Amino acid sequence: MMETVNMKINGMPITVPKNYTILQAAREAGFNIPTLCYLKEINEIGACRVCVVEVKGARSLVAACVYPVSEGLEVSTNSLKVQKSRRTTLELILSNHDRRCLSCSRSGECELQILCREYGVEVEHRFDGANPRVELDASTDYLVRDNNKCILCRRCVGACAAQTTGVIGVNDRGFDTNIGCAFNTELGNVPCVGCGQCIVNCPTGALQEKDDTTKVWDALQDESKYVIVHTAPSIRATLGECFKMPIGTNVKGKMVAALRRLGFDKVFDTDFGADLTIMEEANEFIERVQNGGKLPMITSCSPGWINYCEHYFPDMLDNLSTCKSPQQMTGAMIKTWYAEQNGLDPKDIVVVSIMPCTAKKYEIHRADQDAAGYPDIDIVLTTRELARMINRAHINFTDLPDEEFDPALGITTGAGAIFGATGGVMEAALRTAADWITGKDLSVIDYYTDVRGTDGIKTATYDIKDLTIKVGVASGLANAKELLNRVREGEHFDFIEIMCCPGGCVNGGGQPLQPSSIYNFTDLKTKRAKALYDEDKELPIRKSHKSPIIEKLYKEYLEKPGSHKAHELLHTSYSAKVKPVK
Ligand code: SF4
Ligand code: SF4
Ligand code: SF4
């Protein structure tokens, strides 16, 4: 039985588990204690002093995020002394802060700004720090660091360490303290994998994705361009959060309607590319199993993971599937097959991807990603950037009718839909591989469900005809590292799925921001993933190889999975990377 303690929060008696902190206990009693540096399991350092509370009998205020509960504890979370302390802390933070909220990308969602408003902090206030202006780090394709807005909370450092990349940390001391890479090296010159987990965990405007919305507005205005947009499976499960809709609302129809109103010539579903990836990947897997190829085969959809593998596990590059990601396959087919079918010159097509992921902005510049002789994808926007465009166009998102994707590349299958959740690629691949191995249209679809859920590592063994296939699924790079080390140590797996971000794309670095008051107490990954599994359940086609677009594509153009043409257009290669420190 769980040990508990009896205590009082703001005079209210409450019984809570003995291992709770005051922060957790207060939440159970119905009180939110504000936090800035605290991130559950990632940054529990009690440093920012915003969560201070009064404990009866204690000489000074204590940090609720790290202070343990005990029998008889009496806590005031909102006394005048507490309020005054929090206000002074905020004033001190602001004394060294670039307070230009009007032009800040985070304005309206900034946890610092919201707290300052709640505690009545004036912009012109009693303290004034040195306020030195420092240059932005915009050295990568995907991220901008503005340390003028950094509050030294170290949440980004914790997020990066949790990914086992650890490329950012605290530099210098005293007033010169700053967050960055060792020796103040630019981010573009260290083995950052581009996951963006530092961005989604930053409470202020100090970190954001590199904004590419201007490029899209320009393309939409250019009459010589045919602008096609496609949306990754997970976007429909998260975009609604940017418009204050409940977490886990599937907004597919409204998203399509909004994109059409923004002026895109065609609105396609990246599920098409996901299905195509399954065709090529399942075929590659069966070939490797039957012909003694390199096993385990490891999925290649997640560019942050590919980047990590190239930097940190170069001995496993031959294990990677050679398939391009669904984003790149979609672009490749738009600029070749679709262009030919519709009399379009690929040089006049601009393909815009809406992605959950900042690393996708880096992926489009990788070698080999130009099937038609032009980049497969021209511009990548995150979910947040799309919301920014919808807001700037003053589209009433929540009032929009549901609309369908354009037909040519707009069929959503259940297999494609679940790509956005950890385990989804594996499950989709097994649905197709099992049909092909047995030569039957197997009727039980929900069979490979052991790989669902947000556990960091999941394993399962399936018997398919005369084969026994052991699969592994890892999300988040710490889990990937653990699973790959098991492989290095000799544990046998046939097929492994790895997603760079914990929980998969639904929790990607380009997804909507949630304040720590939600992040620390809500299972975001499960709620968002549920929207995708619910969609899968409802769809008439749930296997990639049953999609009529996919059947037509192979019949008319690619011949068969793994054909010479498919290899030319849809596959890629990898190389070991160790970036020099300049
Ligand atoms: S980081 Fe927050 S407080 Fe600072 S300028 Fe941006 S919105 Fe304002
Ligand atoms: S993008 Fe990922 S790897 Fe790069 S600094 Fe941020 S958390 Fe670290
Ligand atoms: S960049 Fe953001 S998350 Fe990192 S220390 Fe600064 S404010 Fe905190």
Coordinates of C-alpha atoms and ligand atoms in Angstrom, one line a residue:
M1 CA 0.0 0.0 0.0
M2 CA 1.2 3.5 -0.8
E3 CA 2.4 5.5 2.2
T4 CA 0.6 8.8 2.6
V5 CA 0.9 11.9 4.8
N6 CA -1.8 14.3 6.1
M7 CA -1.1 18.0 5.6
K8 CA -2.8 21.3 4.9
I9 CA -2.6 23.5 1.9
N10 CA -4.0 27.0 2.4
G11 CA -5.9 25.6 5.4
M12 CA -7.4 22.7 3.4
P13 CA -6.6 19.3 4.9
I14 CA -5.4 16.8 2.3
T15 CA -3.8 13.4 2.2
V16 CA -1.2 12.8 -0.5
P17 CA 1.5 10.2 -1.3
K18 CA 4.6 10.5 0.9
N19 CA 6.9 11.0 -2.1
Y20 CA 5.1 14.1 -3.3
T21 CA 6.5 17.6 -3.4
I22 CA 4.5 20.6 -2.2
L23 CA 4.0 21.5 -5.9
Q24 CA 2.3 18.1 -6.6
A25 CA 0.3 18.2 -3.3
A26 CA -1.0 21.7 -4.1
R27 CA -2.1 20.6 -7.5
E28 CA -4.2 17.8 -6.0
A29 CA -5.8 20.3 -3.6
G30 CA -6.8 22.5 -6.6
F31 CA -4.0 25.1 -6.4
N32 CA -1.5 25.8 -9.2
I33 CA 1.8 27.1 -8.0
P34 CA 3.5 29.1 -10.7
T35 CA 6.9 27.7 -11.9
L36 CA 9.5 28.9 -14.4
C37 CA 12.5 26.6 -14.2
Y38 CA 10.7 23.4 -13.2
L39 CA 10.0 20.7 -15.8
K40 CA 9.0 17.3 -14.5
E41 CA 11.8 14.8 -14.8
I42 CA 13.8 17.1 -16.9
N43 CA 14.7 20.1 -14.8
E44 CA 14.0 19.8 -11.1
I45 CA 16.6 22.2 -9.8
G46 CA 14.5 24.6 -7.7
A47 CA 16.5 27.6 -9.0
C48 CA 14.2 30.3 -10.3
R49 CA 12.4 30.9 -6.9
V50 CA 9.1 31.6 -8.6
C51 CA 7.4 28.6 -6.9
V52 CA 8.2 29.7 -3.4
V53 CA 5.6 29.1 -0.7
E54 CA 5.4 29.7 3.1
V55 CA 5.8 26.6 5.3
K56 CA 4.6 27.0 8.9
G57 CA 7.6 27.0 11.2
A58 CA 10.2 27.5 8.4
R59 CA 12.5 30.5 8.6
S60 CA 12.4 31.3 4.9
L61 CA 10.2 30.6 1.9
V62 CA 10.8 27.3 0.3
A63 CA 10.8 26.1 -3.4
A64 CA 7.6 24.0 -3.8
C65 CA 9.0 22.1 -6.8
V66 CA 11.6 20.3 -4.8
Y67 CA 10.4 20.6 -1.1
P68 CA 9.0 17.2 0.0
V69 CA 5.7 16.9 1.9
S70 CA 5.6 15.5 5.4
E71 CA 3.1 14.6 8.1
G72 CA 1.4 17.7 9.5
L73 CA 3.0 20.2 7.1
E74 CA 1.1 23.5 6.7
V75 CA 1.7 25.4 3.6
S76 CA 0.5 28.8 2.3
T77 CA 0.8 29.0 -1.5
N78 CA -0.5 32.5 -2.0
S79 CA 0.1 34.7 1.1
L80 CA 1.1 38.3 0.7
K81 CA 4.7 37.4 1.6
V82 CA 4.7 34.8 -1.1
Q83 CA 3.2 37.2 -3.7
K84 CA 5.7 39.9 -2.8
S85 CA 8.6 37.5 -3.1
R86 CA 7.5 36.2 -6.5
R87 CA 7.0 39.8 -7.8
T88 CA 10.5 40.8 -6.7
T89 CA 11.9 37.7 -8.4
L90 CA 10.1 38.6 -11.6
E91 CA 11.4 42.2 -11.4
L92 CA 14.9 40.9 -11.0
I93 CA 14.6 38.6 -14.0
L94 CA 13.2 41.5 -16.1
S95 CA 16.0 43.8 -15.0
N96 CA 18.3 41.9 -17.4
H97 CA 15.7 41.1 -20.1
D98 CA 15.0 42.5 -23.6
R99 CA 11.5 43.5 -22.8
R100 CA 10.2 44.0 -26.3
C101 CA 7.1 41.9 -26.0
L102 CA 5.3 43.7 -28.9
S103 CA 7.6 42.1 -31.5
C104 CA 8.4 38.9 -29.6
S105 CA 7.4 35.6 -31.3
R106 CA 6.4 34.2 -27.9
S107 CA 4.1 37.1 -26.9
G108 CA 0.8 35.8 -25.6
E109 CA 2.3 32.4 -24.8
C110 CA 5.4 33.5 -22.9
E111 CA 5.3 32.1 -19.3
L112 CA 7.4 35.0 -18.1
Q113 CA 5.1 37.6 -19.7
I114 CA 2.0 35.9 -18.2
L115 CA 3.4 35.8 -14.7
C116 CA 4.5 39.4 -14.9
R117 CA 0.9 40.3 -15.9
E118 CA -0.5 38.2 -13.1
Y119 CA 1.8 39.8 -10.4
G120 CA 1.4 43.3 -11.7
V121 CA 5.0 43.8 -12.6
E122 CA 5.6 47.2 -14.4
V123 CA 7.8 47.3 -17.5
E124 CA 9.6 50.4 -16.0
H125 CA 10.5 49.0 -12.6
R126 CA 12.8 49.5 -9.7
F127 CA 15.8 47.4 -10.8
D128 CA 17.9 48.0 -13.9
G129 CA 20.6 45.5 -14.8
A130 CA 23.5 45.7 -17.2
N131 CA 21.2 44.6 -20.1
P132 CA 24.0 43.9 -22.6
R133 CA 22.8 43.1 -26.1
V134 CA 24.2 39.8 -27.4
E135 CA 24.0 38.5 -31.0
L136 CA 21.5 35.9 -32.0
D137 CA 22.7 32.4 -32.9
A138 CA 21.0 31.7 -36.2
S139 CA 23.6 29.3 -37.4
T140 CA 21.3 26.3 -38.2
D141 CA 18.5 25.9 -40.7
Y142 CA 16.0 25.3 -37.9
L143 CA 16.6 27.3 -34.7
V144 CA 17.3 30.8 -33.5
R145 CA 18.6 31.5 -30.0
D146 CA 18.1 35.0 -28.6
N147 CA 19.9 35.1 -25.3
N148 CA 18.6 38.6 -24.7
K149 CA 15.4 36.9 -23.8
C150 CA 16.9 34.1 -21.8
I151 CA 16.1 33.9 -18.1
L152 CA 18.7 31.2 -17.4
C153 CA 16.1 28.7 -16.2
R154 CA 18.1 25.8 -17.8
R155 CA 15.0 24.0 -19.1
C156 CA 16.6 23.8 -22.6
V157 CA 19.8 22.4 -21.0
G158 CA 17.7 19.7 -19.3
A159 CA 15.8 18.9 -22.5
C160 CA 19.0 18.5 -24.5
A161 CA 20.6 16.4 -21.8
A162 CA 17.5 14.2 -21.7
Q163 CA 18.1 13.6 -25.4
T164 CA 21.7 12.6 -24.5
T165 CA 23.0 15.1 -27.0
G166 CA 24.0 17.6 -24.3
V167 CA 25.3 20.2 -26.7
I168 CA 24.2 23.2 -24.7
G169 CA 25.0 24.2 -21.2
V170 CA 25.8 27.1 -18.9
N171 CA 28.8 29.2 -19.9
D172 CA 30.7 31.8 -17.8
R173 CA 29.7 33.0 -14.3
G174 CA 28.0 36.0 -12.6
F175 CA 26.5 38.7 -14.8
D176 CA 28.2 37.0 -17.8
T177 CA 26.3 33.7 -17.3
N178 CA 24.8 32.5 -20.5
I179 CA 23.4 29.4 -22.1
G180 CA 25.1 28.1 -25.2
C181 CA 27.5 25.6 -26.6
A182 CA 30.9 24.9 -25.1
F183 CA 33.4 27.7 -25.8
N184 CA 30.5 29.7 -27.2
T185 CA 30.6 27.7 -30.4
E186 CA 27.7 28.3 -32.7
L187 CA 24.9 25.6 -32.7
G188 CA 25.5 24.9 -36.3
N189 CA 29.0 23.7 -35.5
V190 CA 28.2 21.1 -32.8
P191 CA 26.4 17.8 -33.1
C192 CA 23.0 19.3 -32.4
V193 CA 20.4 16.9 -34.0
G194 CA 17.7 19.6 -34.6
C195 CA 15.1 17.9 -32.5
G196 CA 13.7 21.3 -31.1
Q197 CA 13.0 19.8 -27.7
C198 CA 14.8 22.8 -26.2
I199 CA 12.4 25.1 -28.0
V200 CA 9.1 23.5 -26.8
N201 CA 10.5 23.4 -23.3
C202 CA 11.7 27.1 -23.2
P203 CA 9.3 29.3 -21.3
T204 CA 10.2 32.5 -23.2
G205 CA 11.0 33.8 -26.6
A206 CA 14.7 33.0 -26.2
L207 CA 14.4 29.9 -28.5
Q208 CA 12.2 29.5 -31.6
E209 CA 12.2 27.7 -34.9
K210 CA 13.7 29.6 -37.8
D211 CA 10.6 31.3 -39.2
D212 CA 10.0 30.5 -42.9
T213 CA 6.5 31.9 -43.2
T214 CA 7.7 34.9 -45.2
K215 CA 8.9 32.4 -47.9
V216 CA 5.5 30.9 -48.1
W217 CA 3.7 34.2 -48.3
D218 CA 6.0 35.2 -51.1
A219 CA 5.4 31.9 -53.0
L220 CA 1.6 32.3 -52.6
Q221 CA 1.8 35.8 -54.1
D222 CA 3.9 34.6 -57.1
E223 CA 1.7 33.8 -60.0
S224 CA 4.3 31.9 -61.8
K225 CA 4.4 29.3 -59.0
Y226 CA 2.1 26.4 -58.3
V227 CA 2.1 26.0 -54.5
I228 CA 1.3 22.6 -53.0
V229 CA 1.0 22.0 -49.3
H230 CA 0.9 18.7 -47.5
T231 CA 0.5 18.1 -43.8
A232 CA 2.1 15.4 -41.7
P233 CA -0.1 12.9 -39.9
S234 CA 0.3 14.4 -36.4
I235 CA -0.6 18.0 -37.3
R236 CA -4.3 17.3 -37.3
A237 CA -4.0 16.1 -33.7
T238 CA -2.2 19.2 -32.4
L239 CA -3.0 22.3 -34.5
G240 CA -6.3 22.9 -32.6
E241 CA -4.3 23.6 -29.5
C242 CA -3.0 26.8 -31.1
F243 CA -6.6 27.9 -31.2
K244 CA -7.4 27.0 -27.6
M245 CA -9.2 23.7 -28.6
P246 CA -8.9 20.8 -26.2
I247 CA -5.7 18.7 -26.4
G248 CA -6.3 15.7 -28.7
T249 CA -8.9 17.3 -30.9
N250 CA -8.6 16.0 -34.5
V251 CA -8.9 19.1 -36.7
K252 CA -8.2 17.5 -40.1
G253 CA -11.2 19.1 -41.8
K254 CA -10.7 22.6 -40.5
M255 CA -6.9 22.4 -41.2
V256 CA -7.6 21.6 -44.8
A257 CA -10.2 24.4 -45.0
A258 CA -7.7 26.9 -43.5
L259 CA -4.9 25.9 -45.9
R260 CA -7.3 26.3 -48.9
R261 CA -8.2 29.8 -47.6
L262 CA -4.5 30.7 -47.3
G263 CA -4.4 30.2 -51.1
F264 CA -2.5 27.0 -51.7
D265 CA -3.2 25.5 -55.1
K266 CA -3.5 22.0 -53.8
V267 CA -3.8 20.6 -50.2
F268 CA -2.4 17.0 -49.9
D269 CA -2.0 14.6 -47.1
T270 CA 1.5 13.4 -46.1
D271 CA -0.2 10.1 -45.2
F272 CA 0.3 9.4 -48.9
G273 CA 4.1 9.6 -48.4
A274 CA 3.7 7.6 -45.2
D275 CA 1.9 4.8 -47.1
L276 CA 4.6 4.9 -49.8
T277 CA 7.3 4.7 -47.1
I278 CA 5.6 1.6 -45.8
M279 CA 5.5 0.0 -49.3
E280 CA 9.3 0.5 -49.7
E281 CA 10.2 -0.2 -46.1
A282 CA 8.2 -3.4 -45.8
N283 CA 9.6 -4.6 -49.0
E284 CA 13.1 -3.7 -47.9
F285 CA 12.6 -5.5 -44.6
I286 CA 11.3 -8.7 -46.2
E287 CA 14.2 -8.7 -48.7
R288 CA 16.7 -8.3 -45.8
V289 CA 15.1 -11.1 -43.9
Q290 CA 14.9 -13.5 -46.9
N291 CA 18.3 -12.7 -48.4
G292 CA 20.5 -12.4 -45.3
G293 CA 20.6 -8.6 -45.3
K294 CA 21.7 -6.4 -42.4
L295 CA 19.4 -6.7 -39.3
P296 CA 17.9 -5.2 -37.4
M297 CA 16.6 -2.9 -40.0
I298 CA 16.0 0.5 -38.4
T299 CA 13.4 3.0 -39.6
S300 CA 14.5 6.2 -41.2
C301 CA 11.5 8.6 -41.1
S302 CA 12.8 10.8 -38.3
P303 CA 15.5 13.2 -39.4
G304 CA 16.6 14.0 -35.9
W305 CA 17.2 10.4 -35.3
I306 CA 19.1 10.1 -38.6
N307 CA 21.3 13.0 -37.6
Y308 CA 21.9 11.3 -34.2
C309 CA 22.8 8.0 -35.8
E310 CA 25.2 9.7 -38.2
H311 CA 26.9 11.5 -35.3
Y312 CA 26.7 9.1 -32.4
F313 CA 26.1 5.6 -33.9
P314 CA 28.0 5.6 -37.2
D315 CA 28.7 1.9 -36.8
M316 CA 24.9 1.3 -37.3
L317 CA 24.4 3.3 -40.6
D318 CA 24.0 0.0 -42.5
N319 CA 21.1 -0.9 -40.3
L320 CA 19.1 2.1 -41.4
S321 CA 16.4 1.6 -44.0
T322 CA 17.4 3.4 -47.1
C323 CA 13.9 4.8 -47.5
K324 CA 13.5 8.6 -47.6
S325 CA 11.1 10.0 -45.1
P326 CA 7.4 10.4 -45.9
Q327 CA 8.0 14.1 -46.3
Q328 CA 10.7 13.6 -48.9
M329 CA 8.8 10.8 -50.7
T330 CA 5.7 13.0 -50.9
G331 CA 7.8 15.9 -52.5
A332 CA 9.6 13.5 -54.8
M333 CA 6.3 12.1 -56.2
I334 CA 4.7 15.6 -56.5
K335 CA 7.7 16.9 -58.6
T336 CA 7.9 13.8 -60.8
W337 CA 4.8 11.6 -61.2
Y338 CA 2.2 14.3 -60.2
A339 CA 4.0 16.9 -62.3
E340 CA 4.1 14.7 -65.4
Q341 CA 0.4 13.7 -65.0
N342 CA -0.7 17.3 -64.7
G343 CA 1.6 18.9 -67.3
L344 CA 3.5 20.9 -64.6
D345 CA 7.1 21.8 -64.8
P346 CA 8.8 20.8 -61.5
K347 CA 10.7 24.1 -61.5
D348 CA 7.4 26.0 -61.2
I349 CA 6.2 23.9 -58.3
V350 CA 6.7 25.0 -54.7
V351 CA 6.1 22.2 -52.2
V352 CA 5.4 23.3 -48.6
S353 CA 5.4 20.8 -45.8
I354 CA 3.6 21.3 -42.5
M355 CA 5.6 19.3 -40.0
P356 CA 5.8 18.5 -36.3
C357 CA 9.5 18.7 -36.4
T358 CA 12.2 21.3 -36.6
A359 CA 14.7 18.8 -37.9
K360 CA 12.6 18.5 -41.1
K361 CA 13.8 22.0 -42.0
Y362 CA 17.3 20.5 -42.0
E363 CA 16.3 17.3 -43.8
I364 CA 15.3 19.1 -47.0
H365 CA 18.9 20.3 -47.5
R366 CA 20.4 16.8 -47.1
A367 CA 22.2 15.3 -50.2
D368 CA 20.0 13.1 -52.5
Q369 CA 16.7 14.8 -51.8
D370 CA 16.0 16.0 -55.3
A371 CA 14.3 13.3 -57.3
A372 CA 13.2 15.7 -60.2
G373 CA 16.5 17.6 -60.2
Y374 CA 14.9 20.2 -57.9
P375 CA 14.5 20.0 -54.1
D376 CA 11.8 17.5 -53.2
I377 CA 10.6 20.0 -50.6
D378 CA 11.0 23.7 -50.8
I379 CA 9.8 25.0 -47.5
V380 CA 9.0 23.4 -44.1
L381 CA 6.7 25.1 -41.6
T382 CA 6.1 23.8 -38.1
T383 CA 2.6 23.5 -36.6
R384 CA 3.3 26.7 -34.8
E385 CA 4.3 28.6 -38.0
L386 CA 1.1 27.4 -39.7
A387 CA -1.0 28.7 -36.8
R388 CA 0.9 32.0 -37.2
M389 CA -0.1 32.2 -40.8
I390 CA -3.7 31.3 -40.1
N391 CA -3.8 34.1 -37.4
R392 CA -2.2 36.7 -39.7
A393 CA -4.8 35.9 -42.4
H394 CA -7.5 36.4 -39.8
I395 CA -9.1 33.1 -40.6
N396 CA -11.7 32.0 -38.0
F397 CA -10.2 28.6 -37.5
T398 CA -12.6 27.2 -35.0
D399 CA -15.6 28.3 -37.1
L400 CA -14.4 26.7 -40.4
P401 CA -16.3 23.9 -42.0
D402 CA -14.6 20.5 -42.4
E403 CA -13.2 20.1 -45.9
E404 CA -11.5 17.1 -47.6
F405 CA -7.9 16.9 -48.9
D406 CA -7.6 17.3 -52.7
P407 CA -8.1 13.9 -54.3
A408 CA -4.9 13.3 -56.2
L409 CA -2.7 12.7 -53.2
G410 CA -5.3 13.1 -50.5
I411 CA -6.4 9.7 -49.4
T412 CA -5.8 9.1 -45.7
T413 CA -5.2 5.5 -44.6
G414 CA -5.2 4.3 -41.0
A415 CA -1.7 3.1 -41.4
G416 CA -0.6 6.6 -42.5
A417 CA -2.5 8.3 -39.7
I418 CA -0.7 6.4 -36.9
F419 CA 2.8 7.4 -38.2
G420 CA 2.5 10.4 -35.9
A421 CA 2.7 8.3 -32.7
T422 CA 5.6 6.2 -31.4
G423 CA 5.1 2.6 -32.6
G424 CA 2.9 3.8 -35.4
V425 CA 5.4 3.2 -38.2
M426 CA 6.2 -0.3 -36.9
E427 CA 2.5 -1.2 -36.6
A428 CA 1.8 0.1 -40.1
A429 CA 4.8 -1.7 -41.6
L430 CA 3.8 -5.0 -39.9
R431 CA 0.2 -4.7 -41.3
T432 CA 1.6 -4.7 -44.8
A433 CA 4.6 -7.0 -44.3
A434 CA 2.3 -9.7 -42.8
D435 CA -0.1 -9.6 -45.8
W436 CA 2.9 -9.9 -48.2
I437 CA 4.6 -12.7 -46.2
T438 CA 1.5 -14.8 -45.9
G439 CA 0.1 -13.9 -49.3
K440 CA -3.3 -13.2 -47.6
D441 CA -5.4 -10.1 -46.9
L442 CA -5.3 -10.7 -43.1
S443 CA -8.6 -9.6 -41.5
V444 CA -7.3 -8.9 -38.0
I445 CA -5.7 -5.5 -38.3
D446 CA -5.4 -4.5 -34.6
Y447 CA -2.9 -7.3 -34.0
Y448 CA 0.5 -5.5 -33.6
T449 CA -0.7 -3.3 -30.7
D450 CA 2.0 -4.2 -28.2
V451 CA 4.1 -1.4 -29.8
R452 CA 1.5 1.3 -28.8
G453 CA 1.8 3.5 -25.8
T454 CA 4.3 6.0 -24.5
D455 CA 6.8 3.7 -22.8
G456 CA 10.2 4.8 -23.9
I457 CA 11.1 1.3 -25.1
K458 CA 8.7 -1.4 -26.3
T459 CA 9.5 -4.8 -27.6
A460 CA 7.4 -7.6 -29.0
T461 CA 7.7 -10.9 -30.9
Y462 CA 5.4 -11.9 -33.7
D463 CA 5.1 -15.2 -35.6
I464 CA 4.2 -14.5 -39.2
K465 CA 3.9 -17.7 -41.3
D466 CA 7.2 -19.5 -40.8
L467 CA 9.1 -16.4 -39.5
T468 CA 9.5 -15.2 -35.9
I469 CA 10.1 -11.5 -35.9
K470 CA 11.3 -9.6 -32.9
V471 CA 10.6 -5.9 -33.0
G472 CA 11.7 -2.9 -30.9
V473 CA 10.4 0.6 -30.7
A474 CA 12.1 3.5 -29.0
S475 CA 11.2 7.2 -28.8
G476 CA 13.4 9.9 -27.4
L477 CA 17.1 9.7 -28.0
A478 CA 18.0 8.4 -24.5
N479 CA 15.8 5.4 -25.1
A480 CA 17.2 5.0 -28.6
K481 CA 20.7 4.9 -27.2
E482 CA 19.7 2.3 -24.6
L483 CA 18.0 0.1 -27.2
L484 CA 20.9 0.4 -29.7
N485 CA 23.4 -0.4 -26.9
R486 CA 21.4 -3.6 -26.3
V487 CA 21.8 -4.4 -30.0
R488 CA 25.5 -3.7 -29.8
E489 CA 25.7 -6.1 -26.8
G490 CA 24.2 -8.9 -28.9
E491 CA 20.5 -8.8 -28.2
H492 CA 18.7 -9.9 -31.4
F493 CA 16.1 -7.7 -33.1
D494 CA 14.8 -7.9 -36.6
F495 CA 13.1 -4.6 -37.0
I496 CA 13.4 -1.4 -34.9
E497 CA 11.5 1.9 -35.1
I498 CA 13.2 5.0 -33.7
M499 CA 11.6 8.4 -33.3
C500 CA 13.8 11.2 -32.1
C501 CA 11.2 12.9 -29.9
P502 CA 9.8 11.3 -26.8
G503 CA 6.4 10.0 -27.7
G504 CA 7.0 10.4 -31.5
C505 CA 5.9 13.2 -33.8
V506 CA 2.9 14.2 -31.6
N507 CA 5.5 15.6 -29.2
G508 CA 7.9 16.9 -31.8
G509 CA 9.9 20.1 -31.5
G510 CA 7.6 22.0 -33.9
Q511 CA 4.4 21.2 -32.1
P512 CA 2.2 23.7 -30.2
L513 CA 3.7 25.1 -27.0
Q514 CA 2.1 24.2 -23.7
P515 CA 2.9 26.1 -20.5
S516 CA 4.6 24.1 -17.7
S517 CA 1.4 24.2 -15.7
I518 CA 0.0 21.9 -18.4
Y519 CA 3.1 20.1 -19.5
N520 CA 4.0 19.0 -16.0
F521 CA 0.6 17.6 -15.1
T522 CA -0.9 16.3 -18.4
D523 CA 0.0 13.3 -20.5
L524 CA 0.2 15.3 -23.7
K525 CA 1.6 12.5 -25.8
T526 CA -1.2 10.0 -25.0
K527 CA -3.9 12.6 -25.5
R528 CA -2.5 13.6 -28.9
A529 CA -1.8 10.1 -30.0
K530 CA -5.3 9.0 -29.2
A531 CA -6.7 11.4 -31.8
L532 CA -4.6 9.4 -34.4
Y533 CA -5.6 6.0 -33.2
D534 CA -9.2 7.0 -33.2
E535 CA -8.8 8.2 -36.8
D536 CA -7.2 4.9 -37.8
K537 CA -10.1 3.0 -36.3
E538 CA -12.7 5.0 -38.3
L539 CA -11.0 4.9 -41.7
P540 CA -12.2 2.4 -44.4
I541 CA -8.6 1.7 -45.6
R542 CA -6.2 0.8 -42.8
K543 CA -3.3 -0.8 -44.7
S544 CA -0.9 1.2 -46.8
H545 CA -0.8 -1.3 -49.8
K546 CA -4.7 -1.0 -50.0
S547 CA -4.6 2.7 -50.8
P548 CA -5.9 3.2 -54.3
I549 CA -3.4 6.1 -54.9
I550 CA -0.6 3.8 -54.0
E551 CA -1.9 1.0 -56.2
K552 CA -2.2 3.5 -59.1
L553 CA 1.3 4.9 -58.5
Y554 CA 3.0 1.5 -58.7
K555 CA 0.9 0.4 -61.7
E556 CA 1.5 3.6 -63.7
Y557 CA 4.9 4.7 -62.6
L558 CA 7.0 2.9 -60.1
E559 CA 6.3 -0.7 -61.3
K560 CA 6.8 -2.4 -57.9
P561 CA 8.3 -1.7 -54.5
G562 CA 12.0 -1.7 -54.6
S563 CA 12.1 -1.3 -58.4
H564 CA 15.0 0.5 -60.0
K565 CA 12.9 3.6 -60.4
A566 CA 11.7 3.5 -56.8
H567 CA 15.3 3.2 -55.7
E568 CA 16.3 6.2 -57.8
L569 CA 13.5 8.5 -56.5
L570 CA 12.6 7.2 -53.1
H571 CA 15.8 6.0 -51.4
T572 CA 18.8 7.7 -50.0
S573 CA 22.1 7.0 -48.2
Y574 CA 23.9 8.1 -45.0
S575 CA 27.4 9.0 -43.9
A576 CA 29.2 9.2 -40.6
K577 CA 29.4 12.8 -39.4
V578 CA 31.6 14.3 -36.8
K579 CA 31.3 18.1 -37.1
P580 CA 34.6 19.9 -36.5
V581 CA 34.6 22.4 -33.6
K582 CA 35.7 25.7 -35.0
Ligands
SF4_1 S1 10.3 36.6 -23.9 FE1 8.3 37.0 -23.0 S2 8.7 38.7 -21.6 FE2 10.4 38.6 -23.0 S3 9.9 39.9 -24.7 FE3 9.2 37.9 -25.3 S4 7.1 37.8 -24.6 FE4 8.0 39.6 -23.6
SF4_2 S1 17.7 21.0 -31.0 FE1 17.8 19.1 -29.7 S2 19.9 18.6 -29.8 FE2 19.8 20.7 -30.6 S3 20.2 22.0 -28.8 FE3 18.0 21.7 -28.9 S4 17.5 19.9 -27.6 FE4 19.7 19.9 -28.0
SF4_3 S1 16.9 29.5 -23.6 FE1 14.9 29.3 -22.7 S2 14.9 27.3 -21.7 FE2 17.0 27.9 -22.1 S3 17.7 28.8 -20.2 FE3 17.0 30.5 -21.5 S4 14.9 30.8 -21.1 FE4 15.4 28.9 -20.1

